[in-house]
Amino acid sequence: MSGETPFHREFNGLVRAEPSLPVAWYSDPAHHEHEMATIWGREWLVFCRASELAPGGWRAGAAGEANIVAIRREDGSLAAFHNVCRHRGAEICPHGTGRLERPLLVCPYHRWAYDLSGRLIATGPARRVEGFDRGAHGLVPAGVAEWGGLVFVNPAGGGQAEFDAATARDLSPVANWPLGALEPAHREEIEIACNWKVFWENFNECLHCPGIHPALCELVPIYGRGIMERADDPDWRARAEAAEPRFAGTLAEGAETWAVGGKAQGAALPGLTPDEIARGHSFGVALPSFYVVAHVDHARVVRVAPVGPTRTRLTAEWLLPPGRAAEPGFDLDRIVAFARQVMAEDAAACEMNQRGLSTAPFAQGTLMQEEYEVHAFHRWVRARLAAAQA
């Protein structure tokens, strides 16, 4: 039994009931700190929009629990470092954005200066001292990569090749969307009273959809069946050619996008296939901090960040082609209002889940057949925790 795959070979689903992660992992402060170090300190995290980093510009901020500064050199290449001076640990750049007067990062405390490769080149007014090796005191590098108009960083290091290898499969469903050419038209931020894993579990199943998302189930009829796509149905082969939305997973008849009324706001984005247009929504994910929902006329990118063991911050941006929001008849509110309702419903469900987990009289919950993606997420979490102990 232990050598068998938990995933069914004939359809998307679990072969048998599977235990969830331990209940204590959702609220215990010590375990939360362990995850912050071993997961959020070693994975690729969305950091900022690429447009925020013009040549000669920098952006500093939090990435998990790390303090990171990313820079774009004059030749357009990116670099990222832990935003901590190697002298006595002062923060080099305040959180936010700015431009370099010279191609140097200079600590404002004692004027230690680093070039844009992170090499220490000056120690301010400090005199030379025996036993000090300037070459051993460069900035600690962080990984940095660019994708879809966004900059990602990894506190543990790496570059574009490592980012691509880590995310290619889960971001491939949105590869045809011109995300880098789209611009933010609206931004919202909410905090949810739940552990970050509760949020991702909710994201990865639709058993909750019939009871939590009535409007979404009307727009995406297959969600009303408690499944996410055609192959989640054990009998999907018998209806493999069925075009009805409740079997095919497409939007309801006459609907074109996720919006109040279901009508697209403007022309379809360039580069999409007929299947992508017909489906009406595609998802890309970069665990643990990012997902994108891509539609025929817009995209919504969402950043996920733990605030504590039982709080998670979501930052959502709605992206449009330049100038689209000013076109006659365009109604951004229809797009924003629909997604805001879905996010609010998910937030309430996650908080309900967290309240129960925080007082659960048992050690673990149970996953059912349809929660195969939740189980896959749990395996992802466990694998990273195990790798940190190896």
XYZ file of C-alpha atoms in Angstrom:
390
model
C 0.000 0.000 0.000
C 2.792 2.421 0.931
C 4.345 2.122 -2.548
C 1.146 2.917 -4.408
C 0.442 6.344 -5.826
C -2.366 8.170 -4.019
C -3.565 9.636 -7.323
C -6.027 7.793 -9.527
C -4.822 6.817 -12.992
C -8.185 7.082 -14.756
C -9.279 10.538 -13.586
C -8.113 13.452 -11.452
C -8.683 12.293 -7.910
C -7.361 10.450 -4.904
C -7.526 6.679 -4.810
C -8.426 6.727 -1.122
C -8.995 9.114 1.760
C -5.735 10.744 2.840
C -4.806 12.490 6.106
C -4.322 16.235 5.994
C -1.342 18.041 7.486
C -1.186 18.010 11.298
C -3.664 20.445 12.826
C -0.907 22.008 14.942
C 0.881 23.203 11.806
C -1.822 25.803 11.224
C -1.399 27.840 14.391
C 1.711 26.808 16.335
C 4.133 29.782 16.403
C 7.238 27.588 16.524
C 6.162 25.576 13.495
C 5.250 28.781 11.662
C 8.774 30.104 12.206
C 10.136 26.791 10.928
C 8.086 27.163 7.721
C 9.164 30.762 7.293
C 12.798 29.661 7.406
C 12.561 26.443 5.394
C 9.879 27.325 2.840
C 9.571 31.102 2.604
C 13.316 31.481 3.077
C 14.196 29.102 0.220
C 11.522 29.479 -2.461
C 10.868 31.980 -5.252
C 8.706 34.834 -3.987
C 7.038 37.554 -6.021
C 8.709 40.845 -5.126
C 7.631 43.759 -7.346
C 6.592 44.763 -10.823
C 9.456 44.832 -13.301
C 8.429 48.363 -14.307
C 9.350 49.549 -10.803
C 13.006 48.842 -11.597
C 14.228 51.152 -14.340
C 17.976 51.077 -15.114
C 19.757 52.495 -12.101
C 16.755 51.890 -9.854
C 16.325 49.835 -6.711
C 13.449 48.332 -4.762
C 13.755 47.214 -1.144
C 11.241 45.245 0.891
C 10.321 42.046 2.654
C 10.481 38.631 0.988
C 9.172 36.236 3.584
C 11.195 37.211 6.637
C 14.179 38.361 4.587
C 14.972 42.010 3.889
C 15.873 42.212 0.190
C 17.015 44.930 -2.185
C 16.732 44.361 -5.929
C 18.476 46.593 -8.454
C 18.508 46.962 -12.214
C 21.907 47.789 -13.569
C 22.326 50.264 -16.417
C 22.661 47.372 -18.885
C 19.201 46.132 -17.849
C 20.373 43.107 -15.869
C 18.980 42.423 -12.393
C 20.702 41.712 -9.106
C 19.358 41.159 -5.611
C 20.970 41.091 -2.197
C 20.013 40.782 1.421
C 19.511 44.415 2.370
C 21.892 44.175 5.319
C 25.300 45.792 5.621
C 28.146 43.388 6.409
C 29.626 45.841 8.910
C 27.180 45.760 11.842
C 23.979 44.751 10.136
C 22.311 48.065 9.334
C 19.598 48.222 6.666
C 21.101 49.726 3.534
C 18.013 50.898 1.628
C 14.686 51.868 3.216
C 11.697 49.854 2.077
C 10.373 51.379 -1.117
C 11.936 52.430 -4.399
C 14.667 54.822 -5.437
C 17.433 55.579 -7.898
C 21.158 55.255 -7.426
C 23.193 58.429 -7.783
C 26.200 56.250 -8.587
C 26.471 52.515 -9.322
C 26.960 51.819 -5.632
C 24.914 50.655 -2.648
C 26.062 52.728 0.308
C 25.070 51.977 3.885
C 23.827 55.235 5.438
C 25.116 54.269 8.900
C 28.914 54.051 8.480
C 29.199 54.539 4.693
C 30.349 51.063 3.718
C 29.974 50.955 -0.071
C 29.294 48.009 -2.369
C 29.374 47.812 -6.139
C 26.442 46.322 -8.036
C 27.941 42.855 -7.933
C 27.796 43.094 -4.133
C 31.555 43.479 -3.687
C 32.669 45.683 -0.778
C 34.822 48.463 -2.212
C 35.012 51.009 0.630
C 34.543 51.117 4.410
C 33.744 54.801 4.844
C 35.812 56.611 7.462
C 36.965 53.353 9.098
C 40.775 52.963 9.001
C 42.499 49.846 7.750
C 42.768 47.226 10.460
C 44.808 44.050 10.727
C 42.883 40.846 10.063
C 40.122 42.416 7.964
C 39.581 40.892 4.512
C 37.453 43.210 2.415
C 36.835 40.435 -0.118
C 35.091 38.312 2.514
C 32.559 41.003 3.410
C 30.487 41.473 0.284
C 26.712 41.634 0.378
C 24.934 38.294 0.686
C 23.308 37.609 -2.679
C 19.667 36.637 -3.161
C 18.190 34.953 -6.195
C 16.433 37.127 -8.741
C 14.426 36.406 -11.899
C 11.890 38.096 -14.136
C 8.631 36.667 -15.468
C 5.398 38.122 -16.811
C 6.273 41.705 -15.969
C 7.169 40.755 -12.384
C 10.388 40.360 -10.420
C 10.790 37.308 -8.191
C 13.443 36.840 -5.546
C 14.720 33.852 -3.606
C 16.411 34.567 -0.267
C 18.516 31.415 -0.711
C 19.872 32.435 -4.116
C 19.564 31.356 -7.739
C 18.958 32.946 -11.103
C 16.663 32.881 -14.100
C 17.456 29.267 -14.977
C 16.625 28.078 -11.469
C 13.398 30.084 -11.427
C 12.334 28.686 -14.794
C 13.053 25.119 -13.687
C 11.089 25.566 -10.461
C 8.003 27.231 -11.964
C 7.751 26.173 -15.618
C 5.082 23.516 -15.135
C 2.758 25.515 -12.903
C 3.046 28.766 -14.862
C 2.784 27.163 -18.301
C -1.065 27.386 -18.467
C -0.756 31.183 -18.823
C 2.267 31.234 -21.137
C 0.250 32.741 -24.011
C -0.987 35.737 -22.042
C 0.997 38.944 -22.715
C 1.315 39.644 -18.989
C 4.460 41.719 -19.358
C 2.643 44.117 -21.684
C -0.323 44.634 -19.349
C -0.561 47.404 -16.771
C -2.203 47.544 -13.337
C -5.618 49.205 -13.497
C -6.768 48.510 -9.946
C -5.213 47.209 -6.727
C -6.724 45.881 -3.498
C -5.242 44.392 -0.346
C -6.963 42.311 2.309
C -5.861 40.397 5.380
C -7.425 37.046 6.154
C -7.447 35.542 9.646
C -6.010 32.219 8.529
C -2.731 30.395 8.114
C -1.199 30.732 4.644
C -1.661 27.008 3.991
C -5.410 27.270 4.641
C -5.607 29.805 1.836
C -3.770 27.551 -0.640
C -5.866 24.537 0.334
C -9.038 26.480 -0.417
C -7.522 27.621 -3.721
C -6.800 24.023 -4.715
C -10.273 22.488 -4.479
C -13.819 23.232 -5.526
C -15.748 21.002 -3.150
C -16.536 24.242 -1.349
C -17.765 26.037 -4.469
C -21.460 25.002 -4.459
C -21.933 26.208 -0.895
C -19.623 29.226 -0.922
C -19.672 30.701 -4.465
C -23.200 30.802 -5.951
C -22.391 33.495 -8.537
C -19.138 31.826 -9.552
C -20.903 28.467 -9.968
C -23.468 30.157 -12.213
C -20.660 31.588 -14.351
C -18.575 28.364 -14.293
C -21.156 25.569 -14.138
C -18.666 22.742 -13.558
C -17.775 24.369 -10.226
C -21.376 23.782 -9.163
C -20.612 20.065 -9.360
C -17.827 20.469 -6.782
C -15.044 19.801 -9.310
C -12.586 22.001 -11.190
C -12.264 20.451 -14.643
C -13.642 17.757 -16.924
C -11.218 15.008 -15.893
C -12.102 15.385 -12.191
C -15.268 13.401 -12.942
C -14.669 9.611 -12.620
C -16.997 9.148 -15.625
C -15.472 11.904 -17.731
C -14.575 9.594 -20.624
C -18.262 8.879 -21.235
C -18.752 12.626 -21.820
C -15.349 13.439 -23.278
C -16.906 15.211 -26.265
C -19.717 16.919 -24.370
C -19.658 20.664 -24.985
C -22.031 21.655 -22.192
C -20.168 23.943 -19.773
C -21.005 21.793 -16.725
C -19.055 18.934 -18.330
C -16.482 20.819 -20.410
C -15.426 23.283 -17.689
C -15.990 26.345 -19.878
C -17.939 29.450 -18.914
C -21.747 29.455 -18.992
C -23.354 29.898 -22.378
C -23.026 33.522 -23.487
C -20.387 34.384 -20.882
C -16.908 35.498 -21.970
C -14.985 36.476 -18.842
C -15.129 36.753 -15.058
C -17.222 39.890 -14.701
C -20.638 40.903 -13.487
C -22.847 39.855 -16.409
C -20.034 37.742 -17.890
C -19.324 40.065 -20.827
C -15.762 40.818 -21.915
C -14.633 44.383 -21.470
C -12.919 45.110 -24.756
C -11.220 42.976 -27.403
C -9.568 39.664 -26.612
C -5.919 39.844 -25.625
C -3.518 38.941 -28.453
C -1.898 35.523 -28.704
C -4.605 33.411 -27.087
C -5.697 30.138 -28.658
C -9.356 29.416 -29.474
C -9.425 26.897 -26.626
C -8.101 29.480 -24.156
C -10.690 31.995 -25.274
C -13.487 29.425 -25.058
C -12.430 28.246 -21.601
C -12.610 31.774 -20.230
C -10.065 31.347 -17.420
C -6.603 29.867 -16.933
C -4.547 29.674 -13.755
C -0.811 29.990 -13.177
C 0.822 29.411 -9.810
C 4.249 29.998 -8.264
C 4.087 28.568 -4.754
C 4.119 29.800 -2.106
C 3.550 33.478 -2.889
C 1.781 34.022 -6.206
C -0.987 33.086 -8.586
C -2.546 34.610 -11.675
C -6.041 34.151 -13.083
C -5.938 34.948 -16.804
C -9.051 35.801 -18.810
C -9.818 36.729 -22.382
C -9.787 40.477 -21.649
C -7.744 40.923 -18.458
C -5.662 39.153 -15.818
C -5.599 39.293 -12.050
C -2.321 38.659 -10.224
C -2.415 37.927 -6.509
C 0.461 37.990 -4.045
C 0.200 35.835 -0.907
C 2.199 36.708 2.219
C 2.029 35.318 5.759
C 1.605 37.987 8.418
C 1.777 35.516 11.298
C 0.753 31.952 12.140
C -2.935 32.754 11.674
C -2.974 35.768 9.349
C -2.346 36.047 5.601
C -2.213 39.131 3.371
C -3.469 39.054 -0.213
C -2.573 41.818 -2.660
C -4.511 41.679 -5.931
C -3.875 43.684 -9.094
C -6.146 43.729 -12.130
C -4.089 44.037 -15.331
C -5.246 45.516 -18.635
C -3.688 46.529 -21.967
C -2.435 50.134 -21.924
C -5.289 52.544 -22.551
C -8.001 49.891 -22.303
C -9.658 51.423 -19.212
C -10.220 54.682 -21.117
C -11.981 53.043 -24.076
C -15.673 53.942 -24.595
C -17.976 51.495 -22.849
C -15.267 49.889 -20.767
C -16.487 49.090 -17.226
C -13.678 48.153 -14.854
C -16.114 47.906 -11.960
C -17.774 44.841 -13.500
C -14.448 43.001 -13.524
C -13.327 44.140 -10.093
C -16.680 43.596 -8.367
C -16.971 39.986 -9.504
C -13.471 38.974 -8.369
C -13.843 40.964 -5.145
C -16.961 38.952 -4.305
C -15.173 35.649 -4.957
C -12.186 36.729 -2.853
C -14.449 37.854 0.003
C -16.309 34.532 -0.053
C -13.036 32.620 -0.027
C -11.720 34.779 2.821
C -14.786 34.039 4.951
C -14.439 30.307 4.226
C -10.741 30.339 5.128
C -11.420 32.160 8.393
C -14.148 29.646 9.251
C -11.664 26.848 8.564
C -8.976 28.500 10.708
C -11.328 28.995 13.662
C -12.078 25.297 13.642
C -8.469 24.235 13.195
C -7.374 26.405 16.100
C -9.607 24.425 18.481
C -9.714 21.023 16.726
C -9.949 18.049 19.138
C -8.113 15.755 16.689
C -4.609 15.604 15.211
C -5.378 15.604 11.472
C -8.248 16.095 9.078
C -9.173 13.977 6.043
C -8.965 14.598 2.313
C -11.569 13.175 -0.054
C -11.312 12.034 -3.659
C -11.798 15.492 -5.192
C -9.086 17.079 -3.050
C -6.201 15.680 -5.065
C -4.643 19.111 -5.587
C -4.800 19.784 -1.839
C -2.947 16.512 -1.289
C -0.380 17.524 -3.919
C 0.100 20.824 -2.073
C 0.575 18.942 1.208
C 3.233 16.784 -0.429
C 4.942 19.969 -1.643
C 4.980 21.368 1.902
C 6.222 18.128 3.438
C 8.954 17.732 0.825
C 10.375 21.150 1.561
C 10.300 20.661 5.289
C 12.017 17.285 4.842
C 14.661 18.741 2.522
C 15.542 21.326 5.145
C 16.252 18.561 7.651
C 18.315 16.434 5.273
